[in-house]
PDB file of C-alpha atoms in Angstrom:
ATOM      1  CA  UNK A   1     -20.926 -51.991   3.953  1.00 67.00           C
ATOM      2  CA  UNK A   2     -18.655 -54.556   2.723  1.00 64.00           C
ATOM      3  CA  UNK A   3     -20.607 -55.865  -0.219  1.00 60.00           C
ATOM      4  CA  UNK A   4     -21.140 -52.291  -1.600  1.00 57.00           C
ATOM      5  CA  UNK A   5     -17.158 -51.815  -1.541  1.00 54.00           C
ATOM      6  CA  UNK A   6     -16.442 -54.955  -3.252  1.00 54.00           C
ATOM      7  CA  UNK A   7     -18.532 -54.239  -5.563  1.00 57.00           C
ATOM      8  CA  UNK A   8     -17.202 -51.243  -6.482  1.00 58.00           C
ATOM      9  CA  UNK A   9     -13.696 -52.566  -6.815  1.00 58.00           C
ATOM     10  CA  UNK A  10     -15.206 -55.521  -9.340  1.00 50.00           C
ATOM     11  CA  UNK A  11     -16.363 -52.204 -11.568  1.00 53.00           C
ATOM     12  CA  UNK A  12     -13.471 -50.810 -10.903  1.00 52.00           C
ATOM     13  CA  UNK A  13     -11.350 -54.372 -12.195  1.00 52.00           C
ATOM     14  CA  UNK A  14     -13.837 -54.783 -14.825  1.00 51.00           C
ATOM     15  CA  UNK A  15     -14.757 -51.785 -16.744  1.00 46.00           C
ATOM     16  CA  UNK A  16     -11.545 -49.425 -16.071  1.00 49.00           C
ATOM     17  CA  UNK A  17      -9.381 -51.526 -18.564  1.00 50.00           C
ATOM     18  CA  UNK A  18     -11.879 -51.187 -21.338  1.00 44.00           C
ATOM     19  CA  UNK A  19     -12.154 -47.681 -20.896  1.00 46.00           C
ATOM     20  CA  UNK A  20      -8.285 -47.171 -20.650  1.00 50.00           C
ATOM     21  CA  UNK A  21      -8.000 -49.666 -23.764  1.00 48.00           C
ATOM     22  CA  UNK A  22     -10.846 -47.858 -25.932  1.00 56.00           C
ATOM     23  CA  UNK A  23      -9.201 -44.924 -25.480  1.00 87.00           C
ATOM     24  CA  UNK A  24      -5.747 -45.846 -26.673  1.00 92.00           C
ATOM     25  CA  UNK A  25      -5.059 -45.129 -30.312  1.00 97.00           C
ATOM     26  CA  UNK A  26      -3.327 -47.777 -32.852  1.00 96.00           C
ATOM     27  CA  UNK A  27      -1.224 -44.788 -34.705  1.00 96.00           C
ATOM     28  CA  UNK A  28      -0.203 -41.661 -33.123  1.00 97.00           C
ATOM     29  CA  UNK A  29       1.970 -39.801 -35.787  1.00 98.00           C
ATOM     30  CA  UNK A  30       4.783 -37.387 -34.223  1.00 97.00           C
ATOM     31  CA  UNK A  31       7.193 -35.046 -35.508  1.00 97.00           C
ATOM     32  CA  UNK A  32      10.026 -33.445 -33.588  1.00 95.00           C
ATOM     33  CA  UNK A  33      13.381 -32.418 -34.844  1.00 93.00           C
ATOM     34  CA  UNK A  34      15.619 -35.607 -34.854  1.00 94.00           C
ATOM     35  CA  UNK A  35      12.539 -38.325 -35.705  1.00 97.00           C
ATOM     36  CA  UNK A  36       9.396 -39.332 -36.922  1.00 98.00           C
ATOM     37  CA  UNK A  37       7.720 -41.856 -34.898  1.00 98.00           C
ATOM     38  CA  UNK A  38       3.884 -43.799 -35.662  1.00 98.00           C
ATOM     39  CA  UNK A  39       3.429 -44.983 -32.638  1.00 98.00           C
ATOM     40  CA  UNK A  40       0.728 -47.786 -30.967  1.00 98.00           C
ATOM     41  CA  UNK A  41      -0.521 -47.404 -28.019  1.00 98.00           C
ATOM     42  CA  UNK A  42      -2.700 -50.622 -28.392  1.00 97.00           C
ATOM     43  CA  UNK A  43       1.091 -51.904 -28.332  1.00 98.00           C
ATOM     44  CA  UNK A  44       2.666 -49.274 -26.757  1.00 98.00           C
ATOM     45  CA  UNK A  45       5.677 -49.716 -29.102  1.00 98.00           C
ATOM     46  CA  UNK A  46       6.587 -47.926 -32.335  1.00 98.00           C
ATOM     47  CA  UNK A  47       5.710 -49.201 -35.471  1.00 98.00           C
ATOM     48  CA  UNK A  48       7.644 -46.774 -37.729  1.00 98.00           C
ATOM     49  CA  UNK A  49      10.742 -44.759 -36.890  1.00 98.00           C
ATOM     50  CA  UNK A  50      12.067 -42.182 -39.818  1.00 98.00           C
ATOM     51  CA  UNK A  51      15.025 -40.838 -39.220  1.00 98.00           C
ATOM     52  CA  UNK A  52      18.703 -38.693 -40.355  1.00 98.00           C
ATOM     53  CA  UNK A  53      21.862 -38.844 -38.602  1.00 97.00           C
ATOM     54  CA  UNK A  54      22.693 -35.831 -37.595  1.00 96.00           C
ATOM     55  CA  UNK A  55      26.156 -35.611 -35.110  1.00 95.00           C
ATOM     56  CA  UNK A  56      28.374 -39.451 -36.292  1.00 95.00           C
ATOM     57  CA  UNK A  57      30.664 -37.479 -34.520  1.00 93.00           C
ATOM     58  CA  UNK A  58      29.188 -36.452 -31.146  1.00 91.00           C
ATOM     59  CA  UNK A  59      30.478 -36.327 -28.076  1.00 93.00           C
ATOM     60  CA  UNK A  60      27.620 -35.334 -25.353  1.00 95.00           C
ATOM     61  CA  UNK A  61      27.217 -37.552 -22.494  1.00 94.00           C
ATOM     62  CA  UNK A  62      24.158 -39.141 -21.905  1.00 93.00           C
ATOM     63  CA  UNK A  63      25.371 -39.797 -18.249  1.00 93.00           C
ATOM     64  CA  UNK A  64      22.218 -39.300 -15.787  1.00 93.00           C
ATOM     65  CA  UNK A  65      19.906 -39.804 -18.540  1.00 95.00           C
ATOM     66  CA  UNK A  66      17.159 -41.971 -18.804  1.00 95.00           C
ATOM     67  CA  UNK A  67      13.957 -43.161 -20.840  1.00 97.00           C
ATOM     68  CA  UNK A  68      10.483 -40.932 -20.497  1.00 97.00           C
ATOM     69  CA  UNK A  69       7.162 -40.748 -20.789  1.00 96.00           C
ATOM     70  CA  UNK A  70       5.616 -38.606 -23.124  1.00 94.00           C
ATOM     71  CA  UNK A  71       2.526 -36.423 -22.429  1.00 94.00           C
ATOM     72  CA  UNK A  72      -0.753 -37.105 -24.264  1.00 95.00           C
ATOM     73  CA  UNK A  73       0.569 -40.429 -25.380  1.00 97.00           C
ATOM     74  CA  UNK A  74       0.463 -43.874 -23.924  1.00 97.00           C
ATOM     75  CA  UNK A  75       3.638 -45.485 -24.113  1.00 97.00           C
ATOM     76  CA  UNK A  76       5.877 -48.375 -22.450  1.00 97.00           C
ATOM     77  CA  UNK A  77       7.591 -47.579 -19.386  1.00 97.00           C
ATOM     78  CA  UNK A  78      10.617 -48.541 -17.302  1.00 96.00           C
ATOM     79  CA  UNK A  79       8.299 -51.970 -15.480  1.00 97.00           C
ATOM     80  CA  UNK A  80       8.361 -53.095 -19.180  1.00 97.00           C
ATOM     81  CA  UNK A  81      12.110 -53.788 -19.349  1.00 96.00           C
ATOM     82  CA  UNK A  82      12.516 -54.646 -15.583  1.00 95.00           C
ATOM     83  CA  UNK A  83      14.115 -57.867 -14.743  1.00 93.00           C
ATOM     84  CA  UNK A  84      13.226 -59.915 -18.314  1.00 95.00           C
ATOM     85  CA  UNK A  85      15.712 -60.383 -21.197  1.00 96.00           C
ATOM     86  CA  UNK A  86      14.554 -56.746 -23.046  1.00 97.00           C
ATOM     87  CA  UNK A  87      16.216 -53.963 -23.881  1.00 97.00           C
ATOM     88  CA  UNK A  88      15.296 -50.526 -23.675  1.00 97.00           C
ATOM     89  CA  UNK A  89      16.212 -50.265 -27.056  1.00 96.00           C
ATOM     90  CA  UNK A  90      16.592 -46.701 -29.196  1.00 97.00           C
ATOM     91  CA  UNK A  91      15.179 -46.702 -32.197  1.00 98.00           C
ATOM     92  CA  UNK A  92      16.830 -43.731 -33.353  1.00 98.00           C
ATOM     93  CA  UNK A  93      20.076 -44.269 -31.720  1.00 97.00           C
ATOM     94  CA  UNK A  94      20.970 -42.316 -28.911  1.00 96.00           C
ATOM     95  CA  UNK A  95      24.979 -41.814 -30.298  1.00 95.00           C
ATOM     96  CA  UNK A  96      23.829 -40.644 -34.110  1.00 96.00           C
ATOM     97  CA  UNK A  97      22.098 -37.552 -32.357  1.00 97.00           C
ATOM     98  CA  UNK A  98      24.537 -36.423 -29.222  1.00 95.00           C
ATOM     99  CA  UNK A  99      25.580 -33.501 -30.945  1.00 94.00           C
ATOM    100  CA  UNK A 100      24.609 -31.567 -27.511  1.00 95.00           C
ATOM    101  CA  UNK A 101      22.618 -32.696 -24.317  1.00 95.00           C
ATOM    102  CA  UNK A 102      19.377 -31.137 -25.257  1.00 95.00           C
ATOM    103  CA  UNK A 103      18.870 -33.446 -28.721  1.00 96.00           C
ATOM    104  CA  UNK A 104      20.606 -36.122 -27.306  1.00 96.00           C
ATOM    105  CA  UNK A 105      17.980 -36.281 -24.458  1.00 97.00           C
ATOM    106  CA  UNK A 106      14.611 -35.807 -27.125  1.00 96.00           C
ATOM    107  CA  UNK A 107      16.464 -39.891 -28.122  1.00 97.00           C
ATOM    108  CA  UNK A 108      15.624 -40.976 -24.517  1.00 97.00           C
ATOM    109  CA  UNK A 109      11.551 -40.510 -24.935  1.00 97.00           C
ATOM    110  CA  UNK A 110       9.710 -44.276 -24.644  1.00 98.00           C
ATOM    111  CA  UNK A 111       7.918 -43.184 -28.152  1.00 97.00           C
ATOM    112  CA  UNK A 112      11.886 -43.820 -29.477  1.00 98.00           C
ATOM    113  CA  UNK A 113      12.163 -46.948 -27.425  1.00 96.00           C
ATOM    114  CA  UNK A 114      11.667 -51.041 -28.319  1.00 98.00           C
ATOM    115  CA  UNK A 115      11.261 -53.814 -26.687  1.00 98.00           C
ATOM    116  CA  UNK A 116      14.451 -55.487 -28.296  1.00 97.00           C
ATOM    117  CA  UNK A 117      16.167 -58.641 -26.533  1.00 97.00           C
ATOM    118  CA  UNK A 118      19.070 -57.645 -25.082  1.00 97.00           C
ATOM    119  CA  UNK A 119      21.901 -59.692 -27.393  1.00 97.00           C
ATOM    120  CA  UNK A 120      19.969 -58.276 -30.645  1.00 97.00           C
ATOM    121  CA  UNK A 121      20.144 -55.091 -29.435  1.00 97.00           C
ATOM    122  CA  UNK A 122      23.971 -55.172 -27.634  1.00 97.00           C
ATOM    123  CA  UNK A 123      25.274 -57.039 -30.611  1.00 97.00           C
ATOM    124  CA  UNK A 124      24.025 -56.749 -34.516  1.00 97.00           C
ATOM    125  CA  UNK A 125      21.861 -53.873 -33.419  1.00 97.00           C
ATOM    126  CA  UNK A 126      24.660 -51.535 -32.423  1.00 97.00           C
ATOM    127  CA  UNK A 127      26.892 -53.090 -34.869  1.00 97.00           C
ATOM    128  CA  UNK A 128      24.283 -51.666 -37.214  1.00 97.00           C
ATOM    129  CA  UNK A 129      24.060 -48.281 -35.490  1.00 97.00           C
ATOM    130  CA  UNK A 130      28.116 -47.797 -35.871  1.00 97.00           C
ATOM    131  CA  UNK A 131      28.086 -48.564 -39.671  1.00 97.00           C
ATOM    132  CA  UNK A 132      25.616 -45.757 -40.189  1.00 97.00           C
ATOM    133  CA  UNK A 133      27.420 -43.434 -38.443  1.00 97.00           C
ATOM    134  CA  UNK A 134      30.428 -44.156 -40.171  1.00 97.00           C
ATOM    135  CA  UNK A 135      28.532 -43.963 -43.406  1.00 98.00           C
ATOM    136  CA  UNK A 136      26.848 -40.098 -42.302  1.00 98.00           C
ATOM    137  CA  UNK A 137      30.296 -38.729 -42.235  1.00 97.00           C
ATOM    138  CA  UNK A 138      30.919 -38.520 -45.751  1.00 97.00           C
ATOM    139  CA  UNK A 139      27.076 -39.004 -47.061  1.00 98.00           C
ATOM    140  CA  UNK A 140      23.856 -38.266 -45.759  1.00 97.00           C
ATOM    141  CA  UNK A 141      22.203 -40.973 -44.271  1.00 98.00           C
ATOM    142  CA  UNK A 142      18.016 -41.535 -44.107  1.00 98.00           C
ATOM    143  CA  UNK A 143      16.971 -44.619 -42.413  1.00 98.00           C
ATOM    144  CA  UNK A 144      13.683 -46.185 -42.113  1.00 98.00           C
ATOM    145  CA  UNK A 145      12.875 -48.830 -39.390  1.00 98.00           C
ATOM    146  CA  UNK A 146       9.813 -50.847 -39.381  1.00 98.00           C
ATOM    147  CA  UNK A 147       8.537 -53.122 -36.240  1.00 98.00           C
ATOM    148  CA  UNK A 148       7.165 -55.786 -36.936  1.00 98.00           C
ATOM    149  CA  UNK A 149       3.950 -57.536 -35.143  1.00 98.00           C
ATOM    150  CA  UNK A 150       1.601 -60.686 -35.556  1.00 97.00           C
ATOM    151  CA  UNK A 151      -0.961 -62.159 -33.779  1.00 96.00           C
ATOM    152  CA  UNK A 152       1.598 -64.410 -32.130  1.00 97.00           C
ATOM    153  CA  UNK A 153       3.234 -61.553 -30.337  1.00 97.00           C
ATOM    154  CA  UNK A 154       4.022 -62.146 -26.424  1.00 97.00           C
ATOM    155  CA  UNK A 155       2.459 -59.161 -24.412  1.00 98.00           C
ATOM    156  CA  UNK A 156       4.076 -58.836 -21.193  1.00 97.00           C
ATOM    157  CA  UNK A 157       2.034 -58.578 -17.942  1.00 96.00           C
ATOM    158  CA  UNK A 158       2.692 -54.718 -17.923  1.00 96.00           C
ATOM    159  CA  UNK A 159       0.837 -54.756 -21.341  1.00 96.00           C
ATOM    160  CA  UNK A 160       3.293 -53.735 -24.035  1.00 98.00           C
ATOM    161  CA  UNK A 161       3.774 -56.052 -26.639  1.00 98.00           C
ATOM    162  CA  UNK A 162       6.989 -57.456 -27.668  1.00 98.00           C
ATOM    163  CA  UNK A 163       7.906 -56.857 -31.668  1.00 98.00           C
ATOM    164  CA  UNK A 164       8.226 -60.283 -34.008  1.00 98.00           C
ATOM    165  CA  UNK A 165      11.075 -58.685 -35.512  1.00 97.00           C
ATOM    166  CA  UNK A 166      12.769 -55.159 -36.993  1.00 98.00           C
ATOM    167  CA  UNK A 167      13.429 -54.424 -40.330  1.00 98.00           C
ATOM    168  CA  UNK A 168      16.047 -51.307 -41.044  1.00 97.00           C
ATOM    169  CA  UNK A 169      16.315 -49.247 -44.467  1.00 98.00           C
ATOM    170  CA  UNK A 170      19.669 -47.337 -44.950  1.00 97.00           C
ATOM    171  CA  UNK A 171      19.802 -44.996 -47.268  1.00 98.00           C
ATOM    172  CA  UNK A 172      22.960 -43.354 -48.560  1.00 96.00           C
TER     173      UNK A 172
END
């Protein structure tokens, strides 16, 4: 009957998110050979991205490329960035590891991807990026980015939560 399926969809509106949400972790450490991410999944952003330049002088195309989703781990996904003012943005940039197609696409997983606004990341962002690739080919070049959150953090309706801010170590 009627009542009986309503009901179900209530349980199904009401105690699915908690599960879902009690189940996501607030640091998911991972190691693969260009980065290491801790990542939220309470968030579903990174927190911290470690990383070395490895190609300033790459030349893959990332043509037909595009963010994924990771398996095992609960990340953002493309409805986070759609029609709002945020970027897709890499953490470890895409153009310091396109030595070949195969590392430049292990740049393109959601665990390496922030919610940036689009002029931060388009301007002083990639401004950023090309001055440490211009410093990795003569030294070698560790950087450290932190992301930032507060309790006054917008979450979007798709549930990821927007950083307060970046901060990015260079280290020559």
């Amino acid at each position: 009957n009627i009542y009986n399926h309503m009901k179900k969809i209530l349980f199904l509106l009401l105690v699915l998110p908690t599960i879902l949400y009690s189940q996501t972790r607030d640091s998911v450490y991972v190691k693969n050979e260009i980065f290491e991410i801790v990542y939220s999944e309470i968030l579903q952003q990174p927190n911290k991205v470690t990383y070395e330049i490895q190609c300033p002088n790459g030349s893959a195309s990332r043509k037909g490329m595009d963010f994924y989703r990771v398996k095992d781990i609960y990340t953002s996904d493309g409805l986070d960035y759609e029609k709002n003012e945020w970027d897709k943005g890499h953490m470890a940039p895409a153009a310091a590891f396109n030595c070949d197609t195969e590392t430049l696409y292990k740049t393109f997983s959601y665990l390496n991807c922030a919610l940036q606004q689009e002029n931060l990341n388009r301007g002083a962002w990639r401004l950023l990026e090309a001055h440490e690739r211009e410093l990795a080919k003569t030294h070698k070049i560790k950087v450290v980015i932190r992301v930032v959150f507060d309790k006054n953090c917008q979450v979007l309706p798709t549930g990821a939560t927007v950083p307060k801010g970046f901060y990015k170590y260079i280290y020559v």
